[in-house]
XYZ file of C-alpha atoms in Angstrom:
702
model
C 53.427 4.820 -72.087
C 54.596 1.740 -73.733
C 57.260 1.900 -77.488
C 54.372 1.623 -79.456
C 52.697 4.687 -77.417
C 55.778 6.795 -77.611
C 56.666 6.050 -81.056
C 52.678 7.905 -82.093
C 53.686 10.533 -79.661
C 57.127 11.358 -81.569
C 55.247 10.897 -85.223
C 52.355 12.959 -84.327
C 54.373 15.763 -82.687
C 57.634 16.010 -86.019
C 54.418 15.651 -88.492
C 53.141 18.663 -86.992
C 56.306 20.449 -86.816
C 57.218 19.519 -89.955
C 53.587 20.873 -91.242
C 55.176 24.260 -89.192
C 58.232 24.258 -90.850
C 56.472 23.450 -94.459
C 54.151 26.895 -93.991
C 57.886 28.611 -93.078
C 57.054 28.821 -89.232
C 59.929 27.953 -88.366
C 59.990 29.054 -84.349
C 56.693 27.422 -83.459
C 57.248 24.170 -85.057
C 60.922 24.239 -82.680
C 58.821 25.179 -79.741
C 57.195 21.955 -80.184
C 60.370 19.928 -80.884
C 61.967 21.802 -77.460
C 58.909 19.814 -75.667
C 58.927 16.220 -77.272
C 63.035 16.864 -76.846
C 62.738 17.587 -73.333
C 60.949 14.336 -72.871
C 62.752 11.832 -75.160
C 65.900 13.862 -76.113
C 68.019 11.417 -77.722
C 64.424 11.254 -80.181
C 66.562 11.533 -83.826
C 64.123 12.354 -86.041
C 63.652 14.867 -83.039
C 67.204 16.276 -82.653
C 67.241 16.042 -86.415
C 64.228 18.265 -87.204
C 65.503 20.928 -84.579
C 68.735 20.849 -86.656
C 67.204 22.495 -89.758
C 63.904 24.446 -87.812
C 67.424 26.351 -86.150
C 69.223 26.384 -89.919
C 66.529 28.105 -91.361
C 65.810 30.418 -88.557
C 69.614 31.889 -88.927
C 71.291 29.268 -86.318
C 73.102 27.836 -89.121
C 75.945 26.281 -86.404
C 73.241 24.988 -84.236
C 71.189 23.444 -86.979
C 74.084 21.382 -88.116
C 75.064 20.553 -84.425
C 71.651 19.262 -83.669
C 71.322 17.495 -86.770
C 74.858 15.458 -86.927
C 73.387 14.311 -83.554
C 70.122 12.988 -84.718
C 72.527 10.764 -86.992
C 75.200 10.217 -84.098
C 72.278 8.596 -81.975
C 70.580 6.786 -84.764
C 72.932 5.768 -88.027
C 69.785 4.197 -89.376
C 67.892 7.115 -89.538
C 67.083 7.861 -93.428
C 65.560 10.765 -92.839
C 68.289 12.716 -90.516
C 71.041 11.826 -92.869
C 68.802 14.059 -95.582
C 68.243 16.698 -93.506
C 71.956 17.236 -93.438
C 73.094 16.817 -96.845
C 69.779 19.274 -97.312
C 71.261 21.866 -94.975
C 74.764 21.752 -96.857
C 73.145 22.119 -100.258
C 71.471 25.239 -99.399
C 75.054 26.780 -97.990
C 76.449 25.915 -101.252
C 78.852 23.048 -100.229
C 76.352 20.406 -102.722
C 80.302 18.213 -102.877
C 80.229 17.647 -99.183
C 75.858 16.641 -99.102
C 76.447 13.700 -101.451
C 78.377 11.414 -98.991
C 74.895 12.366 -96.642
C 72.552 12.308 -99.752
C 74.020 8.700 -101.086
C 73.189 7.285 -96.994
C 70.167 8.485 -96.809
C 69.209 6.783 -99.797
C 70.878 3.815 -98.950
C 68.851 3.257 -95.573
C 65.398 4.229 -97.539
C 66.595 1.823 -100.554
C 65.902 4.187 -102.737
C 61.865 3.783 -101.422
C 61.774 7.352 -100.116
C 60.897 9.626 -103.439
C 62.024 13.139 -102.783
C 65.455 11.882 -101.010
C 66.303 9.767 -104.054
C 65.346 12.570 -106.325
C 67.283 15.206 -104.311
C 70.283 12.623 -104.686
C 70.108 12.353 -108.307
C 70.061 16.170 -108.307
C 73.469 16.388 -106.546
C 74.971 13.969 -108.278
C 74.009 15.247 -111.690
C 75.312 19.311 -110.103
C 78.716 17.622 -109.884
C 78.490 15.670 -113.425
C 78.318 12.696 -112.121
C 75.767 11.270 -114.850
C 76.689 7.623 -115.080
C 75.635 7.357 -111.292
C 73.004 10.093 -111.671
C 71.065 7.724 -114.638
C 71.335 4.500 -112.012
C 69.748 6.892 -109.171
C 67.054 8.169 -111.880
C 66.196 4.554 -113.036
C 65.624 3.494 -109.318
C 63.058 6.553 -109.212
C 61.410 5.087 -112.244
C 60.323 1.604 -110.929
C 59.040 3.416 -108.181
C 57.241 5.901 -109.086
C 56.730 5.050 -113.216
C 53.480 8.007 -113.633
C 55.912 10.786 -112.511
C 56.782 13.040 -115.824
C 59.698 14.263 -114.899
C 61.626 11.221 -113.463
C 61.467 9.946 -117.220
C 62.070 13.793 -118.746
C 64.941 13.210 -115.975
C 66.594 10.305 -116.932
C 65.956 10.526 -120.962
C 67.976 13.843 -120.464
C 70.988 12.181 -118.958
C 70.728 9.264 -121.329
C 71.728 12.414 -124.306
C 74.297 14.006 -121.699
C 75.530 10.742 -121.884
C 75.996 10.413 -125.785
C 73.040 7.586 -125.581
C 70.827 8.950 -128.139
C 69.884 5.761 -128.420
C 68.229 4.645 -125.722
C 67.087 8.692 -124.716
C 64.747 7.903 -127.655
C 63.157 4.827 -126.409
C 62.620 6.784 -122.827
C 61.134 10.130 -124.803
C 58.930 7.064 -126.883
C 58.126 5.416 -123.936
C 57.196 8.905 -122.499
C 55.416 10.636 -125.093
C 51.636 9.634 -124.693
C 51.220 10.603 -121.741
C 52.743 13.421 -122.046
C 50.526 14.437 -125.137
C 47.048 13.240 -122.463
C 48.935 15.483 -119.202
C 51.310 17.922 -120.730
C 50.660 21.484 -121.167
C 50.519 22.583 -124.839
C 54.207 24.661 -123.702
C 55.228 21.040 -122.107
C 54.502 19.539 -125.257
C 56.199 22.052 -127.852
C 59.822 21.701 -125.623
C 59.538 17.921 -124.732
C 59.173 17.440 -128.964
C 61.833 19.936 -130.183
C 64.522 18.091 -127.709
C 63.488 14.599 -128.826
C 63.892 15.918 -132.401
C 67.780 16.239 -131.218
C 68.082 13.550 -130.079
C 67.025 11.862 -132.997
C 70.193 14.072 -134.894
C 72.271 13.289 -132.130
C 71.797 9.467 -133.663
C 72.505 10.707 -136.979
C 68.840 10.001 -137.869
C 68.255 13.305 -139.820
C 65.583 11.911 -142.428
C 63.420 10.572 -138.909
C 64.605 13.724 -137.276
C 62.575 15.897 -140.231
C 59.621 13.382 -140.483
C 59.315 14.272 -136.865
C 59.502 17.960 -137.132
C 56.931 18.104 -140.081
C 54.780 15.741 -137.777
C 54.992 18.448 -134.886
C 55.019 21.449 -136.882
C 51.099 22.747 -135.413
C 52.461 21.803 -131.356
C 55.715 23.992 -131.359
C 55.220 26.993 -129.860
C 58.637 28.451 -130.659
C 58.586 28.381 -134.813
C 61.782 30.578 -135.414
C 63.655 27.644 -133.803
C 61.155 25.212 -135.928
C 62.288 26.839 -138.449
C 66.562 26.838 -138.150
C 65.755 23.109 -136.906
C 64.056 22.624 -140.347
C 66.337 24.078 -142.575
C 69.276 22.114 -141.151
C 67.891 18.978 -141.398
C 66.827 20.039 -145.228
C 70.409 20.452 -145.805
C 71.546 17.186 -144.141
C 68.994 15.174 -146.107
C 69.693 16.726 -149.550
C 66.667 18.760 -149.870
C 68.849 22.140 -150.913
C 66.314 23.913 -152.785
C 63.597 23.205 -149.812
C 66.343 24.424 -147.324
C 66.930 27.150 -149.518
C 63.727 28.259 -149.307
C 63.494 28.148 -145.338
C 67.122 30.013 -144.966
C 65.082 32.565 -147.284
C 61.913 33.052 -145.066
C 64.296 33.145 -141.592
C 66.443 35.852 -143.458
C 62.772 37.812 -144.706
C 62.238 37.450 -140.451
C 65.220 38.551 -139.686
C 67.485 39.879 -142.919
C 70.060 41.003 -139.821
C 70.929 37.630 -138.839
C 74.547 36.951 -140.420
C 74.072 32.577 -139.620
C 71.164 32.674 -141.749
C 72.721 34.916 -144.642
C 75.896 31.884 -144.382
C 73.782 29.371 -143.673
C 72.452 30.177 -147.191
C 75.072 30.585 -149.407
C 76.714 27.569 -147.665
C 73.702 25.337 -148.719
C 73.475 26.924 -152.319
C 77.717 25.976 -152.243
C 78.655 29.273 -153.133
C 81.143 29.850 -149.747
C 84.167 28.680 -151.770
C 86.618 30.314 -153.881
C 85.272 29.133 -156.999
C 81.921 30.622 -156.386
C 82.876 34.096 -155.274
C 80.836 35.422 -158.838
C 78.118 33.126 -157.762
C 77.823 34.663 -154.357
C 78.253 38.079 -154.803
C 74.808 38.164 -157.322
C 73.107 36.126 -155.104
C 74.422 38.794 -151.868
C 73.151 41.762 -154.798
C 69.939 41.018 -154.880
C 69.186 39.714 -151.144
C 70.603 43.825 -151.085
C 67.820 45.316 -153.054
C 65.147 42.791 -151.217
C 66.619 44.312 -147.843
C 68.357 47.886 -148.741
C 68.448 48.125 -144.697
C 70.280 45.502 -143.944
C 74.221 45.886 -143.395
C 74.851 42.408 -142.234
C 74.176 41.630 -146.074
C 75.936 44.560 -147.413
C 79.019 43.898 -145.076
C 79.529 40.078 -146.329
C 78.502 41.139 -149.696
C 81.885 42.682 -149.578
C 83.818 39.747 -148.624
C 82.410 38.796 -152.173
C 83.019 41.697 -153.924
C 86.237 42.028 -156.598
C 88.473 44.684 -155.904
C 87.023 47.369 -158.205
C 84.068 46.694 -156.544
C 85.223 46.622 -153.226
C 86.499 50.154 -154.048
C 83.028 51.868 -155.531
C 80.965 50.256 -152.400
C 82.913 51.018 -149.513
C 83.593 53.736 -150.453
C 79.798 54.301 -150.627
C 79.200 53.272 -147.018
C 82.184 55.488 -145.574
C 80.600 58.608 -147.222
C 76.844 58.045 -146.120
C 78.474 56.901 -142.547
C 80.433 60.665 -143.144
C 77.482 62.422 -143.602
C 75.783 61.126 -140.784
C 78.180 61.500 -138.460
C 78.448 57.748 -137.544
C 80.602 57.177 -135.061
C 81.138 53.286 -135.316
C 81.999 53.472 -138.474
C 85.279 51.858 -137.978
C 83.929 49.044 -136.062
C 81.873 48.251 -139.106
C 84.452 47.951 -141.098
C 87.715 46.774 -139.171
C 86.817 43.368 -140.081
C 87.842 43.544 -143.777
C 92.021 44.726 -142.247
C 92.374 40.958 -142.118
C 93.000 41.034 -146.176
C 95.549 43.657 -146.689
C 94.359 44.208 -150.463
C 90.583 45.836 -148.761
C 92.872 47.126 -145.884
C 94.933 49.818 -147.923
C 92.213 50.884 -149.851
C 89.770 52.447 -147.003
C 93.222 53.555 -146.152
C 93.334 55.445 -149.117
C 90.111 56.179 -149.892
C 90.183 58.070 -146.324
C 93.294 60.347 -146.748
C 91.451 61.014 -150.301
C 88.720 62.158 -148.517
C 90.085 63.740 -145.607
C 92.292 65.998 -148.554
C 89.315 66.557 -150.622
C 87.401 68.020 -147.354
C 90.486 69.960 -146.043
C 90.840 71.517 -149.405
C 87.058 71.935 -150.635
C 84.607 71.152 -147.827
C 83.203 68.133 -150.756
C 83.652 64.738 -151.725
C 84.679 65.178 -154.642
C 87.074 67.858 -154.224
C 85.952 70.720 -156.857
C 81.894 70.592 -156.785
C 80.801 73.804 -154.911
C 77.054 73.193 -155.000
C 77.781 70.051 -153.294
C 79.756 70.825 -150.158
C 79.290 67.866 -146.871
C 78.905 69.071 -143.047
C 81.925 69.991 -141.181
C 81.937 66.871 -139.203
C 82.383 64.866 -141.986
C 85.823 66.110 -142.208
C 85.719 65.916 -138.255
C 84.851 62.222 -138.296
C 86.932 61.106 -141.234
C 90.037 62.716 -139.121
C 88.575 60.245 -136.250
C 88.505 57.683 -138.549
C 91.745 57.743 -139.703
C 93.259 58.171 -135.979
C 91.705 54.901 -135.187
C 93.222 53.265 -138.452
C 96.706 53.657 -137.461
C 96.210 52.913 -133.844
C 94.932 49.667 -135.076
C 98.136 49.429 -137.579
C 100.273 50.087 -134.562
C 101.461 53.379 -135.804
C 100.515 55.425 -132.617
C 102.178 59.132 -133.708
C 100.327 59.105 -136.619
C 97.103 58.574 -134.240
C 97.763 60.968 -132.133
C 98.887 63.400 -134.503
C 94.598 62.577 -136.874
C 93.142 62.811 -133.416
C 94.253 65.621 -132.494
C 93.136 67.530 -135.788
C 90.236 66.343 -135.320
C 89.963 67.386 -131.796
C 91.068 71.060 -133.189
C 88.288 70.541 -135.361
C 85.575 70.467 -132.719
C 86.951 70.425 -128.882
C 83.360 68.797 -127.567
C 83.060 65.504 -128.383
C 83.489 62.881 -125.331
C 84.569 60.173 -128.353
C 87.358 62.351 -129.345
C 88.774 62.281 -125.932
C 88.388 58.875 -125.562
C 90.245 57.592 -128.852
C 93.129 60.140 -127.574
C 93.243 58.236 -124.323
C 93.076 54.496 -125.897
C 96.265 55.464 -128.163
C 97.886 56.622 -125.395
C 97.348 53.742 -123.399
C 98.324 51.623 -126.542
C 101.270 53.913 -126.486
C 101.973 52.863 -122.505
C 101.640 56.436 -121.455
C 98.940 55.321 -118.669
C 99.460 58.365 -116.605
C 98.263 60.844 -119.953
C 95.776 58.472 -120.134
C 94.006 58.918 -117.088
C 94.313 62.687 -117.495
C 92.731 62.338 -120.696
C 89.951 60.119 -120.299
C 88.920 62.150 -116.971
C 89.008 65.000 -119.638
C 86.212 63.483 -121.595
C 84.303 62.452 -118.263
C 84.154 65.530 -117.745
C 82.381 66.773 -121.060
C 79.331 64.677 -119.646
C 79.357 63.811 -116.267
C 75.728 62.405 -116.705
C 77.452 59.298 -118.876
C 78.034 56.119 -117.165
C 79.958 54.491 -119.468
C 82.772 57.184 -119.748
C 82.720 57.113 -115.934
C 83.529 53.013 -115.826
C 86.130 54.089 -119.040
C 87.795 56.770 -116.269
C 87.670 54.509 -113.622
C 89.625 51.899 -115.598
C 92.287 54.070 -116.937
C 93.280 55.692 -113.302
C 92.960 52.113 -111.866
C 95.420 51.410 -114.585
C 97.447 54.284 -114.012
C 98.305 53.694 -110.342
C 95.773 56.096 -109.099
C 93.588 53.856 -106.817
C 91.823 55.648 -104.547
C 90.993 58.015 -107.279
C 89.490 55.893 -109.407
C 87.279 54.406 -106.663
C 86.178 57.935 -105.870
C 84.458 57.967 -109.397
C 83.020 54.514 -108.778
C 81.324 56.168 -105.984
C 79.767 58.911 -108.448
C 77.084 56.538 -109.843
C 76.561 53.984 -106.508
C 73.536 56.295 -105.364
C 72.897 56.261 -101.617
C 74.589 53.348 -101.440
C 77.741 54.147 -98.957
C 79.224 50.853 -98.635
C 81.769 50.447 -101.681
C 83.012 46.909 -101.078
C 79.278 45.903 -100.294
C 77.840 47.439 -103.333
C 80.627 46.261 -105.835
C 80.347 42.290 -103.518
C 75.987 42.696 -104.925
C 76.736 43.637 -108.000
C 79.370 40.940 -108.953
C 81.232 44.164 -110.602
C 83.627 41.771 -111.975
C 85.625 44.606 -114.181
C 86.161 47.195 -111.537
C 87.289 44.345 -108.660
C 89.167 42.502 -111.440
C 91.449 45.861 -112.177
C 91.712 46.621 -108.853
C 93.408 43.180 -108.253
C 95.815 44.174 -111.116
C 96.064 47.738 -109.900
C 97.389 45.981 -106.199
C 99.295 43.757 -108.186
C 100.885 46.622 -109.951
C 101.945 47.832 -106.470
C 103.327 45.101 -104.726
C 100.290 44.407 -102.708
C 99.614 41.168 -102.447
C 97.495 40.996 -100.009
C 94.520 43.153 -101.580
C 95.484 42.027 -105.074
C 94.683 38.668 -103.665
C 91.702 39.288 -101.778
C 90.410 40.820 -104.885
C 91.312 37.637 -107.459
C 89.497 35.825 -104.370
C 86.303 37.766 -105.078
C 86.204 36.623 -108.859
C 86.471 33.355 -107.938
C 83.682 33.249 -105.657
C 81.498 34.992 -108.444
C 82.162 31.500 -110.746
C 81.146 30.234 -107.545
C 78.200 31.149 -107.182
C 76.617 31.012 -110.772
C 77.829 27.255 -110.133
C 76.264 27.107 -106.765
C 73.144 28.773 -108.490
C 72.598 26.256 -111.002
C 71.484 23.487 -107.936
C 67.944 25.155 -108.194
C 68.127 24.457 -111.902
C 68.223 20.679 -112.409
C 64.537 19.891 -110.450
C 63.254 22.895 -112.194
C 64.074 22.445 -115.332
C 62.524 18.846 -115.177
C 59.160 20.160 -114.244
C 59.374 22.849 -116.856
C 60.282 20.855 -119.512
C 62.655 23.718 -120.739
C 64.661 20.321 -121.949
C 66.985 22.323 -124.801
C 67.802 25.642 -122.723
C 68.831 22.770 -119.548
C 71.173 20.930 -121.355
C 73.227 24.570 -122.999
C 73.130 25.738 -119.282
C 74.795 22.840 -118.172
C 77.453 22.528 -121.114
C 77.994 26.854 -120.659
C 78.591 26.104 -116.866
C 81.418 23.662 -117.680
C 83.188 26.187 -120.264
C 81.961 29.132 -117.662
C 85.888 29.858 -116.221
C 87.334 30.633 -119.804
C 85.630 33.497 -118.964
C 88.666 36.295 -119.775
C 87.955 38.183 -116.423
C 88.952 34.860 -114.890
C 91.017 33.767 -116.783
C 93.057 37.400 -116.183
C 92.280 36.844 -112.611
C 93.906 33.207 -111.390
C 96.614 34.450 -114.097
C 96.995 37.203 -111.765
C 96.602 35.143 -107.983
C 99.510 32.569 -109.336
C 101.779 36.029 -109.934
C 100.871 37.072 -106.256
C 101.381 34.054 -105.011
C 104.500 33.265 -106.643
C 105.855 36.824 -105.265
C 105.137 36.127 -101.533
C 106.765 32.482 -101.840
C 110.019 34.798 -103.099
C 108.967 37.451 -100.635
C 109.234 34.478 -97.914
C 112.202 33.173 -98.795
C 114.093 36.876 -98.803
C 112.242 38.367 -95.682
C 113.792 35.557 -93.350
C 114.251 37.777 -90.528
C 111.145 38.771 -88.293
C 111.788 42.529 -88.831
C 112.014 42.300 -92.916
C 109.105 40.156 -92.507
C 106.829 42.753 -90.351
C 108.236 45.391 -92.667
C 107.001 43.686 -95.875
C 103.996 42.445 -93.666
C 103.403 46.471 -92.854
C 103.949 47.559 -96.544
C 101.510 45.064 -97.598
C 98.605 46.378 -96.008
C 98.641 50.335 -95.925
C 97.059 51.933 -98.783
C 97.848 56.030 -99.193
C 98.603 55.958 -95.169
C 95.446 54.282 -93.947
C 94.952 50.650 -92.931
C 92.624 48.541 -94.769
C 88.675 47.998 -93.355
C 89.553 43.711 -94.270
C 92.802 43.861 -93.207
C 92.734 40.724 -90.991
C 91.571 38.719 -94.130
C 94.183 40.194 -95.920
C 96.600 39.944 -93.324
C 96.053 35.925 -93.592
C 96.340 35.946 -97.314
C 99.752 37.442 -97.198
C 100.433 35.121 -93.775
C 99.971 32.301 -95.677
C 102.292 29.463 -95.226
C 101.775 27.711 -98.053
C 101.687 30.116 -101.341
C 102.543 27.472 -103.659
C 99.511 24.757 -103.245
C 97.390 28.491 -102.630
C 98.567 28.982 -106.501
C 97.844 25.322 -107.538
C 93.611 26.420 -106.524
C 93.753 28.921 -109.376
C 96.536 27.050 -111.298
C 94.668 23.672 -111.782
C 91.748 25.364 -113.471
C 93.506 27.707 -115.802
C 95.373 24.428 -116.976
C 91.804 22.972 -117.881
C 90.041 26.096 -119.370
C 93.088 28.236 -121.183
C 95.657 25.014 -122.255
C 95.937 27.355 -125.459
C 97.604 30.213 -123.792
C 101.423 30.228 -123.477
C 101.365 32.465 -120.217
C 98.998 29.287 -118.432
C 102.544 27.368 -118.968
C 104.352 29.586 -118.381
C 102.946 30.251 -114.814
C 102.540 26.151 -114.376
C 106.025 25.931 -114.810
C 107.210 28.089 -112.469
C 105.417 26.704 -110.062
C 106.095 23.064 -110.477
C 109.534 23.808 -110.588
C 109.872 26.083 -107.148
C 107.866 22.502 -105.904
C 110.554 20.869 -107.870
C 108.179 18.595 -109.027
C 110.291 18.165 -112.279
C 108.360 15.659 -115.045
C 105.357 18.353 -114.470
C 107.405 21.687 -114.961
C 109.226 19.382 -117.632
C 105.178 18.923 -119.090
C 105.068 22.808 -118.926
C 107.874 23.073 -120.822
C 106.761 20.380 -123.983
C 103.509 22.680 -124.044
C 105.040 25.814 -124.120
C 107.207 24.289 -126.975
C 103.854 23.153 -128.810
C 102.425 26.313 -128.983
C 105.817 28.528 -129.559
C 109.798 27.346 -129.286
C 110.418 30.738 -130.383
C 108.327 32.864 -127.675
C 110.951 35.096 -125.482
C 109.383 32.962 -122.501
C 109.975 29.458 -123.379
C 113.406 30.208 -123.693
C 113.850 31.737 -120.459
C 111.759 29.293 -119.240
C 113.841 26.532 -120.847
C 117.270 27.950 -120.075
C 115.818 28.309 -116.035
C 115.033 24.152 -115.995
C 118.348 23.530 -117.160
C 120.345 25.323 -114.761
C 117.582 24.293 -111.643
C 118.597 20.695 -112.672
C 122.171 20.883 -113.334
C 122.615 22.392 -109.924
C 120.567 20.009 -107.999
C 122.773 17.054 -106.373
C 122.030 13.276 -107.602
C 122.562 11.811 -104.604
C 120.474 14.173 -102.220
C 117.671 13.529 -104.437
C 116.015 10.210 -105.451
C 113.199 11.095 -107.331
C 115.540 13.634 -109.771
C 117.704 10.895 -109.790
C 115.238 8.756 -111.380
C 113.656 11.234 -113.585
C 117.348 11.454 -115.125
C 118.284 7.657 -115.396
C 114.898 7.526 -117.142
C 115.508 10.757 -119.359
C 112.657 12.455 -118.553
C 114.314 15.794 -117.590
C 116.156 16.035 -121.025
C 114.117 19.750 -122.860
C 117.539 20.013 -125.126
C 115.318 18.749 -128.045
C 112.633 21.475 -127.220
């Protein structure tokens, strides 16, 4: 056979195998590729496709090996580089895939549409918006009638703060959109175009556009919200007020609409409180069932009005037996006068209920239900707990329990007060008593689990958690499947408290892996949203992903992991002898006399030779997402000081001083820095000497 015939045979076999691959008949495709490779063992595209088929059959390592052989035999094969990049993205190794997709796109001179599109998605995922925009432009040049390419280009311009260019892109596409897209697609794209005009601060143009597309838009609630905002921005106050009133009519429980109405009327200023109050009272007459309006109205009430109205709210809630009354009223505690008024009312009601059983204190014919006193005592217990007076809080909650000893909420609140007091063991026992009152309540069970964990009863906490797992016997797998962050975090903190650093680090790394999963799962969204035209949601998702690690669970896990690694670093310096190290390792791996089922992995954590470098993997994202927390910089200070990175540790000190220079942690760190630096020999440490000469180590002025 000549070269042309061989090439034709290979092409036909690979095309047939690709058809098998697309129909998910991976084994049949693999058989075909094996047959071809027996004749031509160095056929690059066949090797690459074989790797892809094996990867899909679960033989991932072998799949990568064959795919790599493909571009090693033929470095100029775009398909080989793309296949390898594709497998990496599917294995959530998007950052690694970038170089392979780049090579594949360059080899095809950006003429392979699928490769170039996937390359743009990888760049977008890695937030390389400028580079992704250039790639999208190349796609448009190749296929200018594909809607998703126009949309992708416009969205990237928007994300790059180039709304003028984004508007031109969508202007070019809108005519095609109206002819070919569904009504929903048209609605979403046209609403997003309004956002583009708004970003240019062309509020009147955006408003005109919004009016033009009214009949096309499917999401009428979003349309009205945007209309109200743009009317306000363009000075059409009366029309904006009308629109906000329509939104309140549709949903009188949304505080955004009510506050926006006050703002558009100019009633949110201190000198307009009376006007605001009258407006809200009129709204209350129209929507008497809206607690939201009533609550906002109290913010503008005079002291006498507040006293009368909050008393009415309290009495109605106590009659109905509303346990969440304190949660509703505690927002007023920011105002000392309002807080004192509520306290006076509640204490007065308790006295009257105890003496006469009524709110007025003397009317024999208007006795309140017995539960009114119960919920009054319950409220005051929460009130004093919130104010930090634990003794009074415990006294009142005990009175409530004595009144009716069968209410779950009473014991839960008693446990919470004890927790705030620092008595974690008693708090756990009381919460367990609450759990036993209602064994079917998952929420109470979870609370009890958390309290047990914080008291150090880890095994007992796990047993309680298992009760609601049903037939699933593998607790660890269930936790991972459900991504149950709160339990794994509490478990990690409990192990950290017990100085069981291996298990603590394992749990904190598990939390970190969840956030990596969230980020990895974003990859498929890039092409999906551009095809489905959910552009507003897509942009919100990207911005949300960028702030994802600001979640309190992640911040707590990161801080816990850094503390564990710092403790390991200190332990390694103390346990210089082999006997001491072995003794510490054994103590770390034991849990109530039983070896952990993940012992090998946990052993690796405590045997790390680079605990400070491992700590940096948590510290760096923590510094990005929580720079306003003093503890972030305190942990950073300690890590950098131990690594003898003096300028970075000093930078952390400066950040701490900016937050609170009178905080004990700052004062301790400052003293530690001065002592450490002064104890080092300048002659032995050239960097330290240089920093000293440049006056970059002086912290006396902080």
